[in-house]
Structure formats: structure tokens, C-alpha cells
Coordinates of C-alpha atoms in Angstrom, one line a residue:
X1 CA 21.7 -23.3 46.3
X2 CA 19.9 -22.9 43.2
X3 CA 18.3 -20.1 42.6
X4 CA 14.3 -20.1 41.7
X5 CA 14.9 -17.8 38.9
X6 CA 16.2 -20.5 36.9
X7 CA 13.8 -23.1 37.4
X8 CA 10.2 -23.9 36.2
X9 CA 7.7 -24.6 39.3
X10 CA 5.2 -28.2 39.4
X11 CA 2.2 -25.8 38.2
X12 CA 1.9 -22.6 36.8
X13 CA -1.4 -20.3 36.6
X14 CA -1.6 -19.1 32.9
X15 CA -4.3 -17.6 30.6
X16 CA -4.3 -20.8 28.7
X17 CA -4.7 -23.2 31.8
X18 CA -3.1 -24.6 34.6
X19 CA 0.5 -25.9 33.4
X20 CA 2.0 -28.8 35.4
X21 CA 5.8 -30.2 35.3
X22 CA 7.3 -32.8 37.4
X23 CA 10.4 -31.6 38.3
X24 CA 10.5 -28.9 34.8
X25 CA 9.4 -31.8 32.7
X26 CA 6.2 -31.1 31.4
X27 CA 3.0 -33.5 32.0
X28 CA 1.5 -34.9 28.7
X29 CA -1.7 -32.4 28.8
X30 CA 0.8 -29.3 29.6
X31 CA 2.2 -30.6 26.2
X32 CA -0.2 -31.0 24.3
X33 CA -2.0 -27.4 25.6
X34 CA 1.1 -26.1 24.5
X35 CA 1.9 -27.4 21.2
X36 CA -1.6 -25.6 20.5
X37 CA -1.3 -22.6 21.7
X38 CA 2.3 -22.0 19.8
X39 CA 0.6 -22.9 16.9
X40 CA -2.0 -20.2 18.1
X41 CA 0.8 -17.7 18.2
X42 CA 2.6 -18.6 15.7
X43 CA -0.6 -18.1 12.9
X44 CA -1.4 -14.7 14.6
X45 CA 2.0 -13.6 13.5
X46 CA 2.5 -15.2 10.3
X47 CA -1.1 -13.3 9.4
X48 CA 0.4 -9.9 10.6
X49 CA 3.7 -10.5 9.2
X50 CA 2.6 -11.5 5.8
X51 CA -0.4 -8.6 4.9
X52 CA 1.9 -7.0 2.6
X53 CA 2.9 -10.4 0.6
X54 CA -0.6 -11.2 0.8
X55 CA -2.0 -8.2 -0.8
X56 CA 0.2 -8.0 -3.7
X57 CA -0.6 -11.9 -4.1
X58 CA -4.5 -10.7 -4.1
X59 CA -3.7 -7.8 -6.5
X60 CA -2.4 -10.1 -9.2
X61 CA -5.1 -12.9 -8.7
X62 CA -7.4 -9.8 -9.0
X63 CA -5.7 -8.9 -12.5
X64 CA -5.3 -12.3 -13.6
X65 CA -9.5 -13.2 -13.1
X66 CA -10.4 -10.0 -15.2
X67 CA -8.4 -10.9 -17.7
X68 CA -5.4 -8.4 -17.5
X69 CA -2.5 -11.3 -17.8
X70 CA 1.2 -10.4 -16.8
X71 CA 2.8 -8.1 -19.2
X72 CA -0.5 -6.3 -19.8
X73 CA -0.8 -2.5 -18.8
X74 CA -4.2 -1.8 -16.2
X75 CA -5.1 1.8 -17.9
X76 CA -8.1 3.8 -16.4
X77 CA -9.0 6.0 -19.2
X78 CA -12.1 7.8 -17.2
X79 CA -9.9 7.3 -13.6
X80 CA -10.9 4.7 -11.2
X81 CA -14.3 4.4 -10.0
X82 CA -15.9 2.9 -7.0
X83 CA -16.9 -0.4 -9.4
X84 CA -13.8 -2.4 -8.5
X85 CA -12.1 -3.2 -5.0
X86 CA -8.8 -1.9 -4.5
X87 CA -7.0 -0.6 -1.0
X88 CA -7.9 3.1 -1.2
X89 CA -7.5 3.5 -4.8
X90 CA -8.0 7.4 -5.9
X91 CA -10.3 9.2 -8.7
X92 CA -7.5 12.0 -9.3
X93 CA -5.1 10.5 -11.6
X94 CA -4.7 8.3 -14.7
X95 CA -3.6 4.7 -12.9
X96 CA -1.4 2.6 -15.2
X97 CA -0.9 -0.6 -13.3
X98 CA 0.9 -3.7 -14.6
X99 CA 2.5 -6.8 -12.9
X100 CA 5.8 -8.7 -15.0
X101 CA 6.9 -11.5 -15.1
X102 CA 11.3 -11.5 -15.2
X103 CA 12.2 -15.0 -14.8
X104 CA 12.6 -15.6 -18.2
X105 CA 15.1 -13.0 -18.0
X106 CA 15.3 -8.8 -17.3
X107 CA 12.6 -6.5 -19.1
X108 CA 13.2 -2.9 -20.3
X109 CA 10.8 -0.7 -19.3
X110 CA 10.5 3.1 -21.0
X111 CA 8.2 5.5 -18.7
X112 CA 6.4 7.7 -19.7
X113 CA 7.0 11.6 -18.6
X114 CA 5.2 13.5 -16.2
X115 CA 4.1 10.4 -13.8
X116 CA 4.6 9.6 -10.4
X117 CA 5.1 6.1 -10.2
X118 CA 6.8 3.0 -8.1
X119 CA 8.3 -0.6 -9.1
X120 CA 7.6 -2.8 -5.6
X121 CA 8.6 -7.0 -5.6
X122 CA 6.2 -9.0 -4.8
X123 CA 6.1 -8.2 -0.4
X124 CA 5.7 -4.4 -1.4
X125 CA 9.4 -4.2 -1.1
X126 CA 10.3 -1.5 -3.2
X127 CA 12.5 -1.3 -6.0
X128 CA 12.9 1.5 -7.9
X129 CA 10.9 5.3 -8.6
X130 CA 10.2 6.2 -11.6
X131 CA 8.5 9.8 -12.7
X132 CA 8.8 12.5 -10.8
X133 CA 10.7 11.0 -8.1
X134 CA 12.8 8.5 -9.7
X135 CA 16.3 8.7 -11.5
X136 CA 14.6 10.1 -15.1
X137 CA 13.0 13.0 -13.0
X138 CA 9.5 13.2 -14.9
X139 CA 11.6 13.0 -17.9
X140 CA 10.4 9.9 -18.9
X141 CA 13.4 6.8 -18.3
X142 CA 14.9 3.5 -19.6
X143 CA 15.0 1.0 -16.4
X144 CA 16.4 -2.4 -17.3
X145 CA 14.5 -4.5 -14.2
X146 CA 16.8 -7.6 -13.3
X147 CA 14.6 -10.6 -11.7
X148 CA 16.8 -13.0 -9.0
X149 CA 19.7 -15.8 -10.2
X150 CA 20.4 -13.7 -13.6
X151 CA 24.3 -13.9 -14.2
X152 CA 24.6 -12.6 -17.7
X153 CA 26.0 -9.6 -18.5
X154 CA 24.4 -5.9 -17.9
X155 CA 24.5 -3.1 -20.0
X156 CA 27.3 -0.5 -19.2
X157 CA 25.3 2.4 -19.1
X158 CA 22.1 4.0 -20.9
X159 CA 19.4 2.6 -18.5
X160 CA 18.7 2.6 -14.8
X161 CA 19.1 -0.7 -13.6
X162 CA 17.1 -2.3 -11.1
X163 CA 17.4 -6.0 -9.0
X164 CA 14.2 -7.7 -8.2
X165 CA 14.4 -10.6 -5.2
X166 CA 11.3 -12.1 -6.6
X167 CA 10.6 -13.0 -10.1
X168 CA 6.9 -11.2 -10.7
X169 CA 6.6 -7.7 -9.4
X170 CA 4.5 -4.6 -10.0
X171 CA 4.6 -1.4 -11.7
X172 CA 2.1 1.3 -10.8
X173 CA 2.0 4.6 -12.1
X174 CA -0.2 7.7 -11.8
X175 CA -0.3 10.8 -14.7
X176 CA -2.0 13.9 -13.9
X177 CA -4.7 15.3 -15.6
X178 CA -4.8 18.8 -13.7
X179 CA -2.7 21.0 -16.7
X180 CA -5.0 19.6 -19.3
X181 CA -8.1 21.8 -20.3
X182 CA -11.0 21.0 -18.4
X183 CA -8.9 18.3 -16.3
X184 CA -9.6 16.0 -19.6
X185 CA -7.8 12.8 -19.0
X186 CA -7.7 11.9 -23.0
X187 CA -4.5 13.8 -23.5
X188 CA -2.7 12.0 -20.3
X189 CA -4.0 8.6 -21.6
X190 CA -2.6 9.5 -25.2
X191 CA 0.9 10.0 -24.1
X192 CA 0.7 7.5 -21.6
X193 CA -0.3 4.4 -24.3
X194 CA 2.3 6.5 -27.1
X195 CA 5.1 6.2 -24.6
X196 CA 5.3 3.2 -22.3
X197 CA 7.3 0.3 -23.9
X198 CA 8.2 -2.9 -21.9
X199 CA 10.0 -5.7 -24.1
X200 CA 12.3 -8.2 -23.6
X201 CA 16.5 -7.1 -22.8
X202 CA 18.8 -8.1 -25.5
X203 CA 22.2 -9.0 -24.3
X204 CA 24.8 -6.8 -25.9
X205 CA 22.3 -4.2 -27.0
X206 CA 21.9 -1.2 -26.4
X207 CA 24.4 0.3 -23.3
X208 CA 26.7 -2.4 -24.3
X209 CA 30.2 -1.0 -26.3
X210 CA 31.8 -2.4 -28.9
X211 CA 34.5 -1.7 -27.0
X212 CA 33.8 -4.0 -24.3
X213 CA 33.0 -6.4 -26.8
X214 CA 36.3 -6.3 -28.1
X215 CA 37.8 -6.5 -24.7
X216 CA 35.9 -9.5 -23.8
X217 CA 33.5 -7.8 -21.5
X218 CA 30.4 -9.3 -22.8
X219 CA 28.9 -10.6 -26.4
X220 CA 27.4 -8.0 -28.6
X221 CA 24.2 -8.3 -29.7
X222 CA 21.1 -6.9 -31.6
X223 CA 19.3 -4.0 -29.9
X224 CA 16.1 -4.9 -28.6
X225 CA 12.9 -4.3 -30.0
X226 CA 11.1 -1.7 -28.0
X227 CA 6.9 -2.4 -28.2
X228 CA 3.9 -1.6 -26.8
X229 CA 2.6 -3.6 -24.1
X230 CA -1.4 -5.2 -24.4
X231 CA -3.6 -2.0 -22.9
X232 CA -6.8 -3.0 -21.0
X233 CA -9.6 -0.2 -20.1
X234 CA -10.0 -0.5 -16.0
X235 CA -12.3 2.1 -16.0
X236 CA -16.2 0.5 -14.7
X237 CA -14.2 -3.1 -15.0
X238 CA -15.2 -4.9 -11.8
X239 CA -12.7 -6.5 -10.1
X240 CA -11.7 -8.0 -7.0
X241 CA -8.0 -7.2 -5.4
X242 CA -8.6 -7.3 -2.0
X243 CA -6.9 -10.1 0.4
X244 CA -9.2 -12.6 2.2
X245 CA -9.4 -11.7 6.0
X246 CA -10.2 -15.7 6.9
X247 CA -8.2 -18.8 5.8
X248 CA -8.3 -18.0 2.6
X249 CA -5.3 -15.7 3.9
X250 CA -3.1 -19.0 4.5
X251 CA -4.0 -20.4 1.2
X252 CA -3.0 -16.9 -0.6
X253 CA 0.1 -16.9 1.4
X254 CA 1.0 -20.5 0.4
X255 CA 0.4 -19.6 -3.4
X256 CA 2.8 -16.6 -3.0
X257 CA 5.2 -18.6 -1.2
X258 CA 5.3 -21.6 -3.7
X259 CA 5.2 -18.8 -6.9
X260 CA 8.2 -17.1 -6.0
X261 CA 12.2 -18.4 -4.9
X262 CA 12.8 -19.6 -1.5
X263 CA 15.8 -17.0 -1.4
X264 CA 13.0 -14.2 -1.4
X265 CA 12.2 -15.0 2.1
X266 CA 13.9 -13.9 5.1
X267 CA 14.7 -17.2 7.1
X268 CA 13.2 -15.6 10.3
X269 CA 9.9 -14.9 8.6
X270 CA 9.8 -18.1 6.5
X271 CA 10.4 -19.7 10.2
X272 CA 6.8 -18.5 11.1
X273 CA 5.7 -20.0 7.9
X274 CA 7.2 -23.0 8.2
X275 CA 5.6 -23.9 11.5
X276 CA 2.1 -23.8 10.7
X277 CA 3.1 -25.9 7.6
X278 CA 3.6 -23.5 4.8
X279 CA 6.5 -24.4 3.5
X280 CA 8.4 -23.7 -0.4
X281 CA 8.0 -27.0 -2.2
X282 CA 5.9 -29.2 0.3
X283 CA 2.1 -29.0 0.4
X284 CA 0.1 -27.3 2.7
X285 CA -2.5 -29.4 4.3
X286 CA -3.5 -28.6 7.8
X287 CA -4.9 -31.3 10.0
X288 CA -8.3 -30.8 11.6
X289 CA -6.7 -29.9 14.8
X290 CA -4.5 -27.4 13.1
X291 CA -6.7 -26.4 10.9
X292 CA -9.5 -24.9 14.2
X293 CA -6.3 -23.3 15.7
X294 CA -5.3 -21.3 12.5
X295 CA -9.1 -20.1 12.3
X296 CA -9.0 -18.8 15.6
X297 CA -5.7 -17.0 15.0
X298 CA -6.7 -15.6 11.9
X299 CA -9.9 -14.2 13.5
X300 CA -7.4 -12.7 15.9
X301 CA -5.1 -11.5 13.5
X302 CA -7.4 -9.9 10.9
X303 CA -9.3 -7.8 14.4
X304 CA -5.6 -7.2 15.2
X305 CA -4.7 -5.4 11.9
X306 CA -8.3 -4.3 11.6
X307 CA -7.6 -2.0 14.8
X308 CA -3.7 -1.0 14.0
X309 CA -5.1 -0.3 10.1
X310 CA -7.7 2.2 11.1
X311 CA -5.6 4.4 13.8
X312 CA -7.2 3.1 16.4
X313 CA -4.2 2.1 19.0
X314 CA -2.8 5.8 20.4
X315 CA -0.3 4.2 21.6
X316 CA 1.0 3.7 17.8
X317 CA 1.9 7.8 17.6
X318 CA 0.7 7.9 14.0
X319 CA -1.4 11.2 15.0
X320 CA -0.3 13.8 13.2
X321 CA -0.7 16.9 14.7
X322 CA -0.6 17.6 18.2
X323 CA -3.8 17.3 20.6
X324 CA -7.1 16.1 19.8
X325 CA -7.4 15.8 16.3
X326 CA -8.1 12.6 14.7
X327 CA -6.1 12.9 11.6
X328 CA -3.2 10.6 10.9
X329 CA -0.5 8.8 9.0
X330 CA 1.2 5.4 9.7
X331 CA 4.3 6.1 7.6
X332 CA 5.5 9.0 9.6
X333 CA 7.1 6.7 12.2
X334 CA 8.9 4.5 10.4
X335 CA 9.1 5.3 6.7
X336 CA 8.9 3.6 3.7
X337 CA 10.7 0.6 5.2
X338 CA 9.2 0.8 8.5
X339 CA 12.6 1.6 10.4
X340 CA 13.1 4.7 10.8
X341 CA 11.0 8.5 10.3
X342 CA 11.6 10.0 6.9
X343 CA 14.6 12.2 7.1
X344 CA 13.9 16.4 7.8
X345 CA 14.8 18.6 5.3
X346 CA 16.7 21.5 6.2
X347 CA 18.8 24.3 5.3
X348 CA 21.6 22.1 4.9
X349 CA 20.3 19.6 3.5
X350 CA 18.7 16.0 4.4
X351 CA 18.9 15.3 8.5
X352 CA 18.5 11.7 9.1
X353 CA 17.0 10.4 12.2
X354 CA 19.3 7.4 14.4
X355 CA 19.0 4.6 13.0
X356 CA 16.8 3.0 16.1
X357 CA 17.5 -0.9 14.3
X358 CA 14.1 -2.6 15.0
X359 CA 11.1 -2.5 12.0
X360 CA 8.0 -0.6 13.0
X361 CA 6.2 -3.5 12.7
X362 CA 2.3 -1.5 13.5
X363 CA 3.4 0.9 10.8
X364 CA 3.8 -1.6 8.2
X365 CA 0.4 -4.0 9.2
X366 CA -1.8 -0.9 9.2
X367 CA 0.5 0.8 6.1
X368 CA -0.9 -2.5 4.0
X369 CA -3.8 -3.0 5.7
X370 CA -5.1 0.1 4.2
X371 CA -3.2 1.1 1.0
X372 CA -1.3 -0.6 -1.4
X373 CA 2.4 0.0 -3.1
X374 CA 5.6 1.9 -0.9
X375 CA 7.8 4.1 -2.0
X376 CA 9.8 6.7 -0.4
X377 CA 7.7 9.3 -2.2
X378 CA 4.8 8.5 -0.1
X379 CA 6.1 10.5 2.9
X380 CA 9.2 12.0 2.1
X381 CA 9.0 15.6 4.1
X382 CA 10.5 17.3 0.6
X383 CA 8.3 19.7 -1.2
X384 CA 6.5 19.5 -4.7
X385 CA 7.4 16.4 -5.7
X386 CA 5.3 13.1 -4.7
X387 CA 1.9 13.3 -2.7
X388 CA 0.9 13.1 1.1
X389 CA -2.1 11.3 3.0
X390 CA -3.7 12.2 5.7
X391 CA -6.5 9.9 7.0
X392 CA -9.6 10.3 9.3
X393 CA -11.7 8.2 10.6
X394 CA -13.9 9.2 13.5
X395 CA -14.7 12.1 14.6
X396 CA -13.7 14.3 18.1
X397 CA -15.7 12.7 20.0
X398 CA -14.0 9.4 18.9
X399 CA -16.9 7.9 17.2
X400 CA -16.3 6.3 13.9
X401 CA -18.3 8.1 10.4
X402 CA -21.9 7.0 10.5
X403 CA -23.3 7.0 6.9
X404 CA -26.8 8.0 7.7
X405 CA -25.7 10.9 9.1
X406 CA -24.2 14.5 8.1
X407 CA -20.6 16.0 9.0
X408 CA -18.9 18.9 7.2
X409 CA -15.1 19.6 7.2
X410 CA -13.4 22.7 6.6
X411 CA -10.0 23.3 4.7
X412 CA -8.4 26.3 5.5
X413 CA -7.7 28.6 2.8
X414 CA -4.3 28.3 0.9
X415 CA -4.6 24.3 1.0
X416 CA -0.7 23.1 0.7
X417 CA -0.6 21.5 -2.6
X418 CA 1.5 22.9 -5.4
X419 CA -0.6 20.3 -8.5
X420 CA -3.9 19.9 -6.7
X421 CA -6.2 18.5 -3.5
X422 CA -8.6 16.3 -3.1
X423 CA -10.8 14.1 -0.1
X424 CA -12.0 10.9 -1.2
X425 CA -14.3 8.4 1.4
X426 CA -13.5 4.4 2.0
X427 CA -15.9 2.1 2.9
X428 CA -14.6 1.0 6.1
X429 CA -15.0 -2.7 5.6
X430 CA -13.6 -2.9 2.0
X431 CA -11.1 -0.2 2.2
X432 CA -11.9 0.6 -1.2
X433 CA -14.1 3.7 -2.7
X434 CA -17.5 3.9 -1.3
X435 CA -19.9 2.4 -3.6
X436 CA -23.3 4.6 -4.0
X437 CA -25.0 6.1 -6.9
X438 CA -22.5 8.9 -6.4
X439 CA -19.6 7.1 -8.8
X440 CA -16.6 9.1 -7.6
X441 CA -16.6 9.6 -3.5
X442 CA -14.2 12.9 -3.7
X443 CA -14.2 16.2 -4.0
X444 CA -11.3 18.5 -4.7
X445 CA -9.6 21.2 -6.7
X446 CA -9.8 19.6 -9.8
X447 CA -13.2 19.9 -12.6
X448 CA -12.6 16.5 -13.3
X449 CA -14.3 13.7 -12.7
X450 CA -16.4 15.7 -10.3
X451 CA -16.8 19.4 -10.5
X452 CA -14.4 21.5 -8.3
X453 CA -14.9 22.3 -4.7
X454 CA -15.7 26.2 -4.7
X455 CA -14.1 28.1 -1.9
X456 CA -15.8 30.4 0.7
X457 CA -15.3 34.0 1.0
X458 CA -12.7 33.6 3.1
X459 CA -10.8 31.1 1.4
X460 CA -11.2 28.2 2.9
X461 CA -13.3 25.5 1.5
X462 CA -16.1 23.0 3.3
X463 CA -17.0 19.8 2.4
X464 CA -19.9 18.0 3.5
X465 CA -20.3 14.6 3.6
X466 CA -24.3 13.0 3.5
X467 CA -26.2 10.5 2.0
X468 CA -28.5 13.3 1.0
X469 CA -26.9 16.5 -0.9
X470 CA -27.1 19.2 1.8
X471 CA -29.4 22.4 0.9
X472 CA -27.3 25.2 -0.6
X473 CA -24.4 23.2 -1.1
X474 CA -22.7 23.3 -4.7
X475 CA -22.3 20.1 -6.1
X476 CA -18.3 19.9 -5.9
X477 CA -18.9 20.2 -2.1
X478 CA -20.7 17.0 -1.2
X479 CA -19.4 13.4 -1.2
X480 CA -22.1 11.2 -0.9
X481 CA -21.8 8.4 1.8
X482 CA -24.5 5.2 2.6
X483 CA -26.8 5.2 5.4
X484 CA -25.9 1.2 6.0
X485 CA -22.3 1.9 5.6
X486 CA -19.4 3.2 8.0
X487 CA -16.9 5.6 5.9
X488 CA -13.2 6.6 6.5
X489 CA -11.9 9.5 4.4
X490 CA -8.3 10.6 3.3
X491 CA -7.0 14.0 2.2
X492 CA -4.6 14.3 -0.4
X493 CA -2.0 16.7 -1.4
X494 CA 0.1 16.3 -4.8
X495 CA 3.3 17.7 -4.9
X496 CA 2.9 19.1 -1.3
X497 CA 3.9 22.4 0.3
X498 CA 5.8 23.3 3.3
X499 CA 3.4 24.6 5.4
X500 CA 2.0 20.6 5.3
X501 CA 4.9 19.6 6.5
X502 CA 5.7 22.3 8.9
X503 CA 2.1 22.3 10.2
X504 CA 1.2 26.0 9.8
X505 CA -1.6 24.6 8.0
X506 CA -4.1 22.0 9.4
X507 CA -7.0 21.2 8.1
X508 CA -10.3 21.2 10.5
X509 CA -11.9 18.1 12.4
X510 CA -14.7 16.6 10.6
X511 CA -17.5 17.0 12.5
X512 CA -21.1 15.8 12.5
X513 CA -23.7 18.7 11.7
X514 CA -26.8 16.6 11.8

């Protein structure tokens, strides 16, 4: 007897059809229905599996068009304004921003001090802090970054060497203006262009002995040359680095995967790839049939990641506080490399969570659907160093930000943020600053680029957010949003305190007043 368990039945009742096999061989049309609908599948989950490669892809073509070539440093002298489209860029701190190219061999790359700042390959996989929560500590650091396939020898000692599986990757730092008299940024700049260097590595340099040398450990060389890298003003540049959301999304992915080794992929991911025709070294030409089914998927997809990048599953458990509140954070469930929560930190010191084995796969399409960079800084649960994010985007009734109309929120007094605060509003459709005549969308604790937020008498500080300035409110107070546009907003606390992360402080709903 053999059990029906094991066998396929003549016809089967499915969402794509009626499926017919004569005696578990399928007909033909079952075939045929099928091969489509794999296809289907298989471009839904190569366009949610690939958001991260794809926006660091868009990044670089975004650099590239407004003339900041690889090697160049991004610098935004006045902060970053609403003029360009970046993934919820902020107006708080000095960007520096730079992608290099290492496979002409490793670069050496001094930071500057006082920055919080990341190195991520080119999927957002991270590679190194540097600043504040990397090796130098906000001293300011020598990092020798190592692109894939080098084999010569490394330097013994006197930089903090770094292995990139891809060959281009990114470098993005922030500098704070907040200990500088009137929040000036001019100062941060200064130090910032005086003390970033990124040159070429000379073998045998500098961190290679003479001893060695003698003991055949590796040649000696020269020292290299340490120089300034090409500095161009974003400030007001307009520029595009957003990622398509149609088939241009394919196309971006097929550049990325062509640009970089085939040993960067994982086989299982370049699998997905590979059957809708993107494949390293072949070319990418999708018939007409294919060609229909990947615009449907991608359709899908981009809704898909639209929905898990705004908070909108509740099944995802990014909320983060308990009941009704709508504010949330996608990282806290899987972590910077969407596995497993950040680790507690206790009494006795770091308290990691098991190690559950499976990648938080909503955690990383709405992490990159909505920001850019990772780093373990973005949501470590460790006080005063790196910055937290809350987001918000609807309000408790559930109903997403309207621009035409007014909310207010208020911030209980003793907000938890050791350097400074601030709220800054997203268009929801761009995730990028909302553009309106109001150039910087944010208010905060900081004079600069918009004036302070002034507290009540009690402490605690309201925010309004309107297309009109509200009567009686100071000007620090109001962020200015656009009647035609829906809005998302996200808090910000640099170099966070415990009652954040203990959640003895909460900041209120945002609610609509008019």
C-alpha cells in the first residue's frame, strides 16, 4: 500500500490554476504555468533579498552622476539639506561620505577624531567602526582596508586592519557640531578636511620591521605617502541615491553583480539570481515572457518591502515599547546582522542572547528599505557612545501623517541623550528629507541649522508639526510638513542614556491637534 502522502493527485486546486498530472507527471500547460510562476517567486525574492546590495549600488551611481568619483570625500559643510535624496539622511551632523576603490590593492585610511563613523562592502555588510565606536575610540585611527584575492604581505602592527569581500566599499562618517560655539559646523569641517588621509599601502612600510625583513618575513619598503583625498561640498548639491522600485531594480542589481567578484556572493543568494538570468559574466536579457513576470514580481516585491519598511506588519515585533504606541525600530530584533537582538548590558558585563541561527530576514528588507549603512553602533543597548532611532509613522489611531494637517508631540523632560536630540520628518515616498520651503525638516537641542527647541515649564518639550507655523509656537518648535505629501518622522538620541534603553523614558504619541 502506498501511502497518499507521497504521491501527487491527477488535479490539484491552487491559486495559480487547476494543476493536472497523469499519474505525477505533469501535463504540458501545468508546466508551463509553473515554470512562470517560479519565475514569479523567484524575482519577488531576489527583489527582497537584494535591497541592501541594491542601495549601495544606487548610492555610488548617485555619487558618480554628481561628479564625486571614487576616492573623493562627500563633505557637507552647512549639513545635509532636503535638496538631495538619500534614505533618511539627518541635518545634525557634518556627513563625510566616500566610496574606494581596493582592487588595485589595500588603502590606508587616517580618521579623523571625534566622529562616529562605519566602513560597510558593498551589500551593507559591515566592516569595520571607526570614531567613537571603533578600535581608535574617537582618537582618530590608521585602518589599512584589505579588498578580496590580496596575498601580499600585511603590516605587523601600527594600523587596524580590515578585509573587504568586495572590491569598492563605503566609508561614512558623521562629526558633531554640538561643543562648538553656536553649533558652528566650520570648526568640525576644519579638522575634518586637516585630518582625513586615504592613500595608497606601501608594502614594507610603515608597521613592517626591519626585523622581519631580515628574517624573511616580507620586503621592506618606503613608507607611504599619506595625502588628502579630493573634497566635494554636498551641501544644496542635488543628487539622486535612491534605488529604483521597478525594473530598473534588476538592472541595478545586474550592474552590482557584474562590478564586484563572484566570490562576494553567497551561492544560495546568487542561486535566486541566477534563475531569473542575472548571472556574473553572462548578460542579462530577459525574454518578453520573462521580462512581464519580473514586472509583476517587482511590483509585488517593492509593496512587500514598502509595508515591512514602514512598520506596518505587527506581526514583525519591531514596536518598541509596550502597548499601543506606534513608535519603532527594526534592528532591535535581529541586530546589526539580522540574527540575533543586540546583546544586554549588565552588571556583569555583555549578556548575549541564543544564538536562534536563522537571519531576520523582515528586519533587514525594512532596515534598508528605510536607512542606509549598519553598524553595531546603531543599536547597541551601551550608553553614550553611538546614536538610537526611533521611528513613527502614523498616529494612535493607526492612520499614517497627513501633511495638510496639524499634530504635536511631546518629549518628556530629561530627553536621554548625553551629546544632543533631535526629530527630523521623511517624505514617505522618497524616504529622504521632506522637501518644502522649510530647508531642514528637524528640530532639536541643537542652535544649529535651526534654532533650538525651547522647553516648557515643566521640562518637557513639544513639537508641532504643520504646513502652517502654529500660533504661539517658537520657531525651533515647528517642522514644517506639505499638504500633498504623507510624512514619517524619526527621533534621534546621540550618545544615548539609560533610561532609553531601560524605558523609564518614553516619548509621547504624536497626535493630530487639528
Amino acid at each position: 500500500m502506498v501511502p497518499p502522502a507521497i504521491t501527487t493527485p491527477a488535479t490539484q486546486k491552487s491559486e495559480i490554476g487547476t494543476l493536472e498530472f497523469t499519474d505525477g507527471y505533469p501535463t504540458r500547460e501545468t508546466a508551463a504555468k509553473l515554470r512562470d510562476h517560479l519565475d514569479y517567486l523567484h524575482g519577488v525574492d531576489t527583489f527582497l533579498n537584494t535591497i541592501h546590495g541594491v542601495s549601495t549600488y544606487a548610492l555610488r551611481e548617485g555619487f558618480l552622476e554628481a561628479g564625486i568619483a571614487d576616492g573623493d570625500v562627500a563633505v557637507f559643510s552647512g549639513l545635509m539639506d532636503s535638496a538631495s535624496l538619500f534614505l533618511t539622511g539627518n541635518a545634525d551632523t557634518v556627513y563625510f561620505w566616500s566610496f574606494l576603490d581596493l582592487s588595485q590593492g589595500p588603502l590606508v585610511v587616517e580618521t579623523p577624531a571625534d566622529t562616529l563613523g562605519c566602513i560597510d562592502d558593498m551589500w551593507f555588510g559591515w566592516i569595520s567602526d571607526f570614531g567613537l565606536p571603533g578600535a581608535d575610540r574617537g582618537q582618530g585611527g590608521t585602518y589599512l582596508l584589505v579588498g578580496p584575492g590580496y596575498d601580499k604581505p600585511l603590516p605587523e602592527g601600527g594600523c587596524y586592519v580590515r578585509h573587504s569581500r568586495t572590491n569598492h566599499i563605503t566609508l561614512i562618517g558623521r562629526a558633531f557640531i554640538n561643543a562648538n560655539p553656536g553649533n558652528d559646523p566650520a570648526p568640525t569641517v576644519a579638522q575634518i578636511k586637516d585630518q582625513l588621509k586615504i592613500y595608497p599601502y606601501a608594502v614594507g612600510g610603515i608597521g613592517s620591521s626591519i626585523g622581519a625583513y631580515l628574517r624573511g618575513r616580507g620586503p621592506l619598503g618606503a613608507p607611504g605617502t599619506p595625502a588628502s583625498p579630493r573634497f566635494v561640498e554636498g551641501t544644496g548639491r542635488v543628487m539622486n541615491t535612491i534605488p529604483p522600485n521597478d525594473f530598473g531594480h534588476f538592472e541595478f542589481l545586474d550592474r552590482l553583480v557584474q562590478l564586484e567578484p563572484a566570490e562576494a556572493l553567497d551561492p544560495e543568494l546568487a542561486g535566486q539570481f541566477a534563475a531569473i538570468g542575472i548571472v556574473k559574466g553572462e548578460t542579462f536579457a530577459p525574454d518578453e515572457r520573462l521580462r512581464a513576470i519580473l514586472d509583476e514580481a517587482v511590483a509585488v516585491g517593492n509593496a512587500a518591502a514598502r509595508t515591512i519598511g514602514m512598520g506596518a506588519l505587527p506581526s514583525d515585533g519591531f514596536r518598541y515599547y509596550d502597548g499601543d504606541t506606534a513608535w519603532w525600530n527594526m534592528l532591535f530584533v535581529g541586530g546589526f546582522e539580522f540574527t540575533n537582538p543586540p546583546p544586554n548590558i549588565t552588571a556583569d558585563g555583555v549578556q548575549l542572547f541564543p544564538n536562534r541561527g536563522a537571519r531576520q530576514l523582515h528586519s533587514r528588507t525594512s532596515m534598508f528599505y528605510t536607512a542606509t549603512a549598519i553598524t553595531p553602533a546603531m543599536c547597541m543597548r551601551l550608553t553614550g557612545v553611538g546614536s538610537q532611532y526611533l521611528l513613527a509613522n502614523v498616529d494612535p489611531d493607526g492612520n499614517p501623517f497627513d501633511g495638510a494637517r496639524t499634530y504635536r508631540v511631546r518629549l518628556p523632560k530629561d530627553i536621554p541623550a548625553e551629546r544632543f536630540w533631535s526629530l527630523t520628518v521623511y517624505d514617505n515616498q522618497t524616504r529622504s528629507m521632506l522637501q518644502t520651503p522649510q530647508r531642514y525638516p528637524r528640530a532639536g537641542s541643537q542652535m544649529y541649522p535651526t534654532p533650538a527647541a525651547e522647553a516648557e515649564p515643566d521640562g518637557s518639550t513639544v513639537v508641532y508639526f504643520a504646513p502652517t507655523a502654529p500660533d504661539g509656537v517658537a520657531a525651533g518648535n515647528w517642522i514644517q510638513t506639505d499638504p500633498a505629501k504623507g510624512w514619517f518622522v524619526v527621533l534621534r538620541l546621540y550618545s544615548p542614556l539609560q533610561p532609553f534603553f531601560d524605558k523609564t523614558w518614553r516619548p509621547g504619541e504624536i497626535e493630530l491637534v487639528d
